[in-house]
Amino acid sequence: MFWNKKENLDHQVELSGDYLLEVRDLNVNIQVEEDTLHAVRGVNFVLRRGETLGLVGESGCGKSVTSKEIVGINPGNCSSKGEVLFRTKTGKVFNLLELEKDGVTYRALRGTEIAMIFQEPMTAFSPLYTVGNQLSEIILIHEPGTTKQQARERVLEMLKKVGIANPEKRIDQYPHEFSGGMLQRALIAMMLCCDPTLLIADEPTTALDVTIQAQILELMKSLQKEFGMSILFITHDLGTVASMCDRVAVMYLGQIVETGSVRQIFHNAQHPYTRGLLKSLPKMNQNRDERLYAIRGVVPVPVGLKPSCGFHERCEECMAGKCDSMNVEPVEVEPGHFVRCLLSEEGKVRA
Ligand SMILES: Nc1ncnc2c1ncn2[C@@H]1O[C@H](COP(=O)(O)OP(=O)(O)O)[C@@H](O)[C@H]1O
Ligand SMILES: [Mg+2]
C-alpha cells in the first residue's frame, strides 16, 4: 500500500494556541520488495513551545521513521498519511506532509526552524572541510550580508557556548580530528546557528560513553533554557528521560501505547510495556550479581499485523481471546495520561 500526495500550500490548517507541533494520525508504510511494513501506525502527539517530549521505545518501534517523517527525510520507499502540523516563526501553520520534500518551503524550514541531530554526528559533517568552514557556511547562507570575518566570530562564540575547549584552534580542524563527544558538541553548535524552534534529537548520545553522554544532555538542557526551543527527544533508554523531559510518549510497534507527564510515567506507569521498560532499568542499590529484568521476546517486524494489541505476544498480562484478537484504543486514566491497554479503564489508575 503506497500513499500519494500533492503539494498544497493554500490549504488552511488549524493548530491550537501554544502548540508548536501536532502529529495527527500519522501512518508511515515502507515498501520492501513484496512486503509493506507498517512502521508507524496512527501516531498522535503534540509538542508545546519550549517543552521537551521524550519518545521512548526499544529499537525497531518506529521512533526514527516518525522523526524523519517530520523532517521530511524518509527514503523513497516510504509513504505517509495523516497530518504533521507545524507553526512557523511568523505564525503560519503548515501541514508538513503536504510539502514537497525537496521544495523551497521545506528546505527553508529545515534550515531555519527545524533542526535534527542524530546518533552518529560524523555523518553530518563533510570530511573535506574544516569544522569552522562548515559552520560559517551555514551562518552565511542563513544571514545574508554577514562578512566572512563576522561569521568566523559567530562560530567561535558558538563553539565556546557548546563547551569546546580551545575553540581558536578547533575551528580550523577537520571532523576526523574531533572525538565523538566533541563532534556531537560541534553538531549542536551547527544546529544553533540556524536558531531553530524545533529540535529533534534522535538518540543523540547513544554512541557516546556515559560521562560524555551526561555532559551532552546537560548542554542540551542549558541551551534549551537559553534559546527556548521545543525538543523531541528520542531514546531507547528510559533512564535518560527523567532528567530531560516534561512529558513522555512510549512507542511500541508503530503506536504510542502510553503518554503522560514524566511523573505519571515514572510513578504510575499503566501499560505492561512501560512497566517492563521501567523494570529493566538498573537500580541504584542493585546487587552486582543480580540479573537485570528483560522483557521476553523481541519487537516484531510490522508486516501483516492482525487486529490485536501490538504487545500481546510479549505481555505477561495478556488476556487470551481479547488482547490477541482486537485493536485497542487509548483511554485517559487520569488527566493527560493516556494508555492503550485493555487492562486500563477510563478514569482508573491501576496500582
Ligand atoms: N529504510 C528502511 N527499510 C526497511 N525497513 C525499515 C527502514 N527503516 C526502518 N525500517 C523498519 O521500520 C521499523 C521501525 O524502524 P525505526 O523507526 O528505525 O525504529 P527505531 O528508531 O524505533 O529503532 C523497523 O521494523 C525497521 O526495521
Ligand atoms: Mg532509531
Short mmCIF file of C-alpha atoms and ligand atoms in Angstrom, two decimals:
data_model
loop_
_atom_site.label_atom_id
_atom_site.label_comp_id
_atom_site.label_asym_id
_atom_site.label_seq_id
_atom_site.Cartn_x
_atom_site.Cartn_y
_atom_site.Cartn_z
CA MET A 1 0.00 0.00 0.00
CA PHE A 2 1.51 3.31 -1.13
CA TRP A 3 0.01 6.73 -0.45
CA ASN A 4 0.45 9.56 -2.97
CA LYS A 5 0.07 13.24 -2.17
CA LYS A 6 0.29 16.64 -3.88
CA GLU A 7 1.89 19.80 -2.52
CA ASN A 8 -0.79 22.22 -1.38
CA LEU A 9 0.30 25.40 0.39
CA ASP A 10 -3.03 27.23 0.48
CA HIS A 11 -4.84 24.59 2.45
CA GLN A 12 -5.85 26.16 5.77
CA VAL A 13 -5.00 24.17 8.86
CA GLU A 14 -5.66 24.97 12.48
CA LEU A 15 -3.24 24.43 15.34
CA SER A 16 -4.21 25.04 18.94
CA GLY A 17 -2.70 28.14 20.65
CA ASP A 18 0.51 27.11 22.40
CA TYR A 19 1.33 24.13 20.17
CA LEU A 20 4.43 24.24 18.02
CA LEU A 21 3.90 20.80 16.50
CA GLU A 22 0.98 18.44 16.34
CA VAL A 23 1.19 14.99 14.80
CA ARG A 24 -2.25 13.63 13.93
CA ASP A 25 -2.92 10.04 12.98
CA LEU A 26 0.47 9.64 11.30
CA ASN A 27 0.93 6.42 9.36
CA VAL A 28 4.12 5.51 7.51
CA ASN A 29 4.41 2.46 5.29
CA ILE A 30 7.72 1.15 3.98
CA GLN A 31 7.74 -0.93 0.83
CA VAL A 32 10.39 -3.65 0.92
CA GLU A 33 10.10 -5.81 -2.20
CA GLU A 34 6.73 -7.58 -1.87
CA ASP A 35 6.19 -6.61 1.76
CA THR A 36 4.58 -3.49 3.22
CA LEU A 37 5.99 -2.62 6.63
CA HIS A 38 3.55 -0.64 8.78
CA ALA A 39 6.34 1.17 10.61
CA VAL A 40 4.15 3.96 12.06
CA ARG A 41 0.52 3.18 12.80
CA GLY A 42 -1.73 6.09 13.77
CA VAL A 43 0.62 8.16 15.91
CA ASN A 44 -0.73 11.24 17.70
CA PHE A 45 1.19 13.69 19.89
CA VAL A 46 1.67 17.39 20.49
CA LEU A 47 4.71 19.44 21.38
CA ARG A 48 4.15 22.76 23.13
CA ARG A 49 6.50 25.70 22.82
CA GLY A 50 9.61 25.32 24.96
CA GLU A 51 8.61 21.81 26.01
CA THR A 52 10.63 18.57 25.81
CA LEU A 53 8.76 15.43 24.86
CA GLY A 54 10.56 12.11 25.22
CA LEU A 55 9.73 9.50 22.57
CA VAL A 56 10.78 6.18 24.09
CA GLY A 57 10.77 2.55 23.00
CA GLU A 58 13.10 -0.31 22.13
CA SER A 59 14.95 -0.40 18.85
CA GLY A 60 12.62 -1.04 15.90
CA CYS A 61 9.48 0.56 17.39
CA GLY A 62 9.24 3.31 14.74
CA LYS A 63 10.82 6.28 16.53
CA SER A 64 13.27 7.22 13.79
CA VAL A 65 10.77 6.72 10.98
CA THR A 66 8.38 9.05 12.86
CA SER A 67 11.02 11.73 13.37
CA LYS A 68 12.35 11.50 9.82
CA GLU A 69 8.82 11.91 8.52
CA ILE A 70 8.51 15.19 10.45
CA VAL A 71 11.77 16.44 8.93
CA GLY A 72 10.80 15.05 5.51
CA ILE A 73 13.85 12.85 5.03
CA ASN A 74 12.43 9.32 4.86
CA PRO A 75 13.63 7.47 1.75
CA GLY A 76 11.54 7.00 -1.39
CA ASN A 77 10.19 3.57 -0.42
CA CYS A 78 8.26 5.23 2.43
CA SER A 79 4.80 6.75 2.06
CA SER A 80 2.80 8.54 4.72
CA LYS A 81 -0.72 9.57 5.65
CA GLY A 82 -2.09 11.87 8.35
CA GLU A 83 -1.12 15.40 9.38
CA VAL A 84 2.05 16.93 10.80
CA LEU A 85 1.13 20.50 11.72
CA PHE A 86 3.95 22.93 12.39
CA ARG A 87 3.78 26.61 13.36
CA THR A 88 6.50 28.80 11.80
CA LYS A 89 8.19 31.77 13.48
CA THR A 90 5.86 34.08 11.56
CA GLY A 91 2.81 32.20 12.88
CA LYS A 92 1.87 30.40 9.67
CA VAL A 93 0.78 26.79 10.12
CA PHE A 94 1.84 24.13 7.61
CA ASN A 95 0.88 20.52 7.27
CA LEU A 96 4.41 19.32 6.58
CA LEU A 97 3.12 16.17 4.87
CA GLU A 98 1.68 18.34 2.10
CA LEU A 99 5.01 20.00 1.32
CA GLU A 100 7.30 18.84 -1.47
CA LYS A 101 10.18 17.15 0.37
CA ASP A 102 12.83 18.90 -1.70
CA GLY A 103 10.75 22.02 -2.33
CA VAL A 104 11.76 25.57 -1.30
CA THR A 105 9.38 25.76 1.65
CA TYR A 106 10.51 22.56 3.32
CA ARG A 107 14.18 23.32 2.67
CA ALA A 108 13.78 26.76 4.23
CA LEU A 109 12.05 25.26 7.27
CA ARG A 110 14.83 22.71 7.69
CA GLY A 111 17.43 25.46 7.54
CA THR A 112 15.82 27.94 9.89
CA GLU A 113 13.16 26.39 12.11
CA ILE A 114 13.53 22.62 12.37
CA ALA A 115 16.87 21.03 13.21
CA MET A 116 17.73 17.40 13.75
CA ILE A 117 20.71 15.81 15.48
CA PHE A 118 21.49 12.11 15.13
CA GLN A 119 23.28 9.32 16.89
CA GLU A 120 26.21 9.49 14.51
CA PRO A 121 27.50 13.09 14.27
CA MET A 122 30.25 12.14 11.79
CA THR A 123 27.71 11.69 9.00
CA ALA A 124 26.51 15.30 9.38
CA PHE A 125 29.93 16.72 8.51
CA SER A 126 31.91 16.57 5.30
CA PRO A 127 35.40 15.17 5.87
CA LEU A 128 36.78 17.60 3.25
CA TYR A 129 36.23 20.92 5.04
CA THR A 130 37.18 22.23 8.45
CA VAL A 131 34.52 22.26 11.13
CA GLY A 132 34.77 26.07 11.22
CA ASN A 133 34.18 26.37 7.48
CA GLN A 134 31.10 24.17 7.64
CA LEU A 135 29.59 26.18 10.48
CA SER A 136 30.45 29.54 8.84
CA GLU A 137 28.81 28.35 5.64
CA ILE A 138 25.53 27.88 7.49
CA ILE A 139 25.68 31.33 9.02
CA LEU A 140 26.50 32.89 5.64
CA ILE A 141 23.54 31.17 3.97
CA HIS A 142 21.34 31.97 6.89
CA GLU A 143 22.17 35.60 7.38
CA PRO A 144 22.95 37.16 4.02
CA GLY A 145 25.10 40.31 4.38
CA THR A 146 27.29 38.76 7.07
CA THR A 147 31.01 39.06 6.28
CA LYS A 148 33.32 36.04 6.49
CA GLN A 149 35.08 37.58 9.49
CA GLN A 150 31.77 38.14 11.31
CA ALA A 151 30.71 34.56 10.55
CA ARG A 152 34.01 33.26 11.95
CA GLU A 153 33.49 35.23 15.14
CA ARG A 154 29.98 33.83 15.50
CA VAL A 155 31.31 30.30 15.02
CA LEU A 156 33.93 30.86 17.73
CA GLU A 157 31.20 32.10 20.02
CA MET A 158 29.03 29.02 19.28
CA LEU A 159 31.92 26.60 19.80
CA LYS A 160 32.57 28.24 23.19
CA LYS A 161 28.89 28.06 24.03
CA VAL A 162 28.78 24.29 23.48
CA GLY A 163 31.84 23.84 25.70
CA ILE A 164 34.55 23.13 23.13
CA ALA A 165 37.90 23.94 24.72
CA ASN A 166 40.45 25.92 22.73
CA PRO A 167 37.98 26.98 20.01
CA GLU A 168 40.58 29.17 18.24
CA LYS A 169 42.50 26.01 17.37
CA ARG A 170 39.47 23.72 16.95
CA ILE A 171 37.79 26.00 14.40
CA ASP A 172 40.46 25.19 11.79
CA GLN A 173 40.49 21.44 12.39
CA TYR A 174 38.80 18.74 10.31
CA PRO A 175 36.00 16.49 11.67
CA HIS A 176 38.33 13.47 11.98
CA GLU A 177 40.45 15.45 14.46
CA PHE A 178 37.47 15.66 16.82
CA SER A 179 36.43 12.95 19.31
CA GLY A 180 32.84 11.62 19.15
CA GLY A 181 31.73 13.80 22.07
CA MET A 182 33.40 16.91 20.63
CA LEU A 183 31.83 16.30 17.26
CA GLN A 184 28.38 15.95 18.82
CA ARG A 185 29.02 19.32 20.51
CA ALA A 186 30.05 20.80 17.16
CA LEU A 187 26.89 19.39 15.60
CA ILE A 188 24.83 21.05 18.33
CA ALA A 189 26.69 24.31 17.58
CA MET A 190 25.83 23.84 13.90
CA MET A 191 22.21 23.34 14.80
CA LEU A 192 22.22 26.50 16.96
CA CYS A 193 23.49 28.55 14.01
CA CYS A 194 20.00 28.02 12.48
CA ASP A 195 18.24 29.22 15.63
CA PRO A 196 15.54 26.51 15.38
CA THR A 197 12.26 26.49 17.28
CA LEU A 198 12.06 22.70 17.00
CA LEU A 199 14.97 20.39 17.72
CA ILE A 200 14.62 16.69 17.02
CA ALA A 201 17.33 14.76 18.83
CA ASP A 202 17.31 11.10 17.73
CA GLU A 203 19.43 9.09 20.20
CA PRO A 204 21.96 11.96 20.31
CA THR A 205 24.13 10.33 22.96
CA THR A 206 23.78 6.61 22.23
CA ALA A 207 27.21 6.35 20.56
CA LEU A 208 28.98 8.20 23.40
CA ASP A 209 30.34 6.89 26.68
CA VAL A 210 28.39 7.53 29.84
CA THR A 211 30.18 10.59 31.26
CA ILE A 212 30.22 12.36 27.88
CA GLN A 213 26.55 11.38 27.49
CA ALA A 214 25.65 13.18 30.70
CA GLN A 215 27.59 16.28 29.62
CA ILE A 216 25.85 16.47 26.25
CA LEU A 217 22.42 16.10 27.89
CA GLU A 218 23.28 18.89 30.36
CA LEU A 219 24.40 21.03 27.44
CA MET A 220 21.13 20.45 25.57
CA LYS A 221 19.13 21.36 28.65
CA SER A 222 21.00 24.59 29.28
CA LEU A 223 20.78 25.61 25.60
CA GLN A 224 17.08 24.92 25.62
CA LYS A 225 16.69 27.30 28.59
CA GLU A 226 18.69 29.95 26.79
CA PHE A 227 17.15 29.58 23.33
CA GLY A 228 13.66 28.42 24.32
CA MET A 229 13.27 25.75 21.65
CA SER A 230 11.00 22.71 21.85
CA ILE A 231 12.73 19.33 21.81
CA LEU A 232 11.53 15.96 20.61
CA PHE A 233 13.97 13.76 22.50
CA ILE A 234 14.16 10.24 21.10
CA THR A 235 15.77 7.43 23.04
CA HIS A 236 15.58 3.70 23.75
CA ASP A 237 16.79 4.46 27.28
CA LEU A 238 14.03 5.46 29.67
CA GLY A 239 16.78 6.28 32.18
CA THR A 240 17.81 9.49 30.39
CA VAL A 241 14.23 10.69 30.05
CA ALA A 242 13.50 11.62 33.66
CA SER A 243 16.05 14.43 33.78
CA MET A 244 15.47 15.70 30.23
CA CYS A 245 11.74 15.68 29.56
CA ASP A 246 8.47 17.26 30.63
CA ARG A 247 6.31 14.58 29.07
CA VAL A 248 6.88 11.10 27.72
CA ALA A 249 5.33 9.12 24.86
CA VAL A 250 6.09 5.40 24.90
CA MET A 251 6.13 3.81 21.46
CA TYR A 252 5.69 0.15 20.60
CA LEU A 253 5.30 -1.46 17.18
CA GLY A 254 4.47 1.84 15.48
CA GLN A 255 1.95 3.06 18.05
CA ILE A 256 2.05 5.32 21.09
CA VAL A 257 0.99 2.93 23.85
CA GLU A 258 1.22 5.31 26.79
CA THR A 259 1.71 9.02 27.22
CA GLY A 260 1.79 11.33 30.21
CA SER A 261 3.95 13.63 32.31
CA VAL A 262 7.33 12.34 33.47
CA ARG A 263 5.78 11.94 36.92
CA GLN A 264 2.83 9.94 35.64
CA ILE A 265 5.04 7.64 33.59
CA PHE A 266 7.67 7.05 36.29
CA HIS A 267 5.32 6.77 39.27
CA ASN A 268 2.10 5.50 37.74
CA ALA A 269 3.04 3.56 34.61
CA GLN A 270 0.00 1.61 33.43
CA HIS A 271 0.93 -0.18 30.21
CA PRO A 272 2.69 -3.52 30.72
CA TYR A 273 5.27 -2.41 28.14
CA THR A 274 6.11 0.80 30.02
CA ARG A 275 6.21 -1.16 33.28
CA GLY A 276 8.58 -3.65 31.64
CA LEU A 277 10.88 -0.86 30.43
CA LEU A 278 10.95 0.64 33.93
CA LYS A 279 11.64 -2.74 35.49
CA SER A 280 14.60 -3.28 33.14
CA LEU A 281 16.33 -0.09 34.34
CA PRO A 282 19.36 -0.73 36.55
CA LYS A 283 18.69 0.36 40.13
CA MET A 284 20.98 2.39 42.38
CA ASN A 285 21.13 -0.31 45.05
CA GLN A 286 21.21 -3.21 42.60
CA ASN A 287 23.31 -6.17 43.63
CA ARG A 288 26.08 -6.68 41.04
CA ASP A 289 25.33 -10.39 40.71
CA GLU A 290 21.61 -9.86 40.30
CA ARG A 291 20.43 -10.29 36.73
CA LEU A 292 18.59 -7.34 35.20
CA TYR A 293 14.98 -7.92 34.24
CA ALA A 294 14.41 -8.11 30.49
CA ILE A 295 11.10 -8.09 28.65
CA ARG A 296 10.81 -11.51 26.99
CA GLY A 297 10.94 -11.76 23.19
CA VAL A 298 11.70 -9.07 20.63
CA VAL A 299 9.89 -6.29 18.76
CA PRO A 300 8.19 -7.98 15.76
CA VAL A 301 8.64 -6.75 12.19
CA PRO A 302 5.47 -4.77 11.42
CA VAL A 303 4.29 -6.88 8.46
CA GLY A 304 0.86 -8.50 8.08
CA LEU A 305 -0.35 -7.42 11.52
CA LYS A 306 -3.71 -8.80 12.65
CA PRO A 307 -6.18 -6.81 14.79
CA SER A 308 -4.66 -7.08 18.29
CA CYS A 309 -2.67 -5.22 20.89
CA GLY A 310 0.81 -4.90 19.35
CA PHE A 311 2.42 -6.04 22.60
CA HIS A 312 0.24 -9.12 23.30
CA GLU A 313 2.86 -11.75 22.32
CA ARG A 314 5.33 -10.45 24.89
CA CYS A 315 2.89 -9.35 27.57
CA GLU A 316 2.82 -11.19 30.92
CA GLU A 317 -0.74 -9.99 31.49
CA CYS A 318 -2.12 -10.87 28.03
CA MET A 319 -5.80 -11.91 28.13
CA ALA A 320 -6.29 -14.69 25.58
CA GLY A 321 -9.22 -14.16 23.24
CA LYS A 322 -9.13 -10.40 23.83
CA CYS A 323 -5.68 -8.82 23.54
CA ASP A 324 -4.75 -11.12 20.67
CA SER A 325 -7.86 -10.53 18.62
CA MET A 326 -8.92 -6.88 18.78
CA ASN A 327 -7.33 -3.48 18.25
CA VAL A 328 -7.02 -1.35 21.36
CA GLU A 329 -7.85 2.36 21.58
CA PRO A 330 -6.23 4.70 24.12
CA VAL A 331 -8.14 5.66 27.28
CA GLU A 332 -7.42 8.56 29.64
CA VAL A 333 -6.75 7.12 33.10
CA GLU A 334 -6.02 10.48 34.75
CA PRO A 335 -5.82 14.00 33.27
CA GLY A 336 -3.25 14.00 30.44
CA HIS A 337 -2.32 10.33 30.97
CA PHE A 338 -3.38 8.02 28.11
CA VAL A 339 -2.96 4.24 27.92
CA ARG A 340 -3.60 1.82 25.07
CA CYS A 341 -4.32 -1.36 27.02
CA LEU A 342 -7.45 -3.42 27.70
CA LEU A 343 -6.48 -3.65 31.38
CA SER A 344 -6.91 0.11 31.71
CA GLU A 345 -10.32 1.67 32.18
CA GLU A 346 -11.21 5.28 31.64
CA GLY A 347 -10.56 7.37 34.73
CA LYS A 348 -8.93 4.48 36.59
CA VAL A 349 -5.27 4.21 37.53
CA ARG A 350 -4.04 0.67 38.29
CA ALA A 351 -1.95 0.15 41.42
N1 LIG B 1 14.67 2.11 5.20
C1 LIG B 1 14.02 1.06 5.74
N2 LIG B 1 13.76 -0.04 5.01
C2 LIG B 1 13.11 -1.09 5.55
N3 LIG B 1 12.65 -1.13 6.80
C3 LIG B 1 12.90 -0.08 7.58
C4 LIG B 1 13.59 1.08 7.11
N4 LIG B 1 13.67 1.98 8.12
C5 LIG B 1 13.05 1.41 9.17
N5 LIG B 1 12.58 0.19 8.87
C6 LIG B 1 11.80 -0.70 9.75
O1 LIG B 1 10.76 0.07 10.33
C7 LIG B 1 10.58 -0.26 11.69
C8 LIG B 1 10.80 0.98 12.55
O2 LIG B 1 12.17 1.38 12.46
P1 LIG B 1 12.78 2.65 13.22
O3 LIG B 1 11.87 3.81 13.10
O4 LIG B 1 14.16 2.84 12.68
O5 LIG B 1 12.84 2.15 14.72
P2 LIG B 1 13.52 2.87 15.99
O6 LIG B 1 14.05 4.20 15.57
O7 LIG B 1 12.42 2.96 17.00
O8 LIG B 1 14.60 1.94 16.43
C9 LIG B 1 11.53 -1.40 11.98
O9 LIG B 1 10.85 -2.61 11.83
C10 LIG B 1 12.61 -1.22 10.93
O10 LIG B 1 13.23 -2.45 10.64
MG MG B 2 16.07 4.87 15.66
#
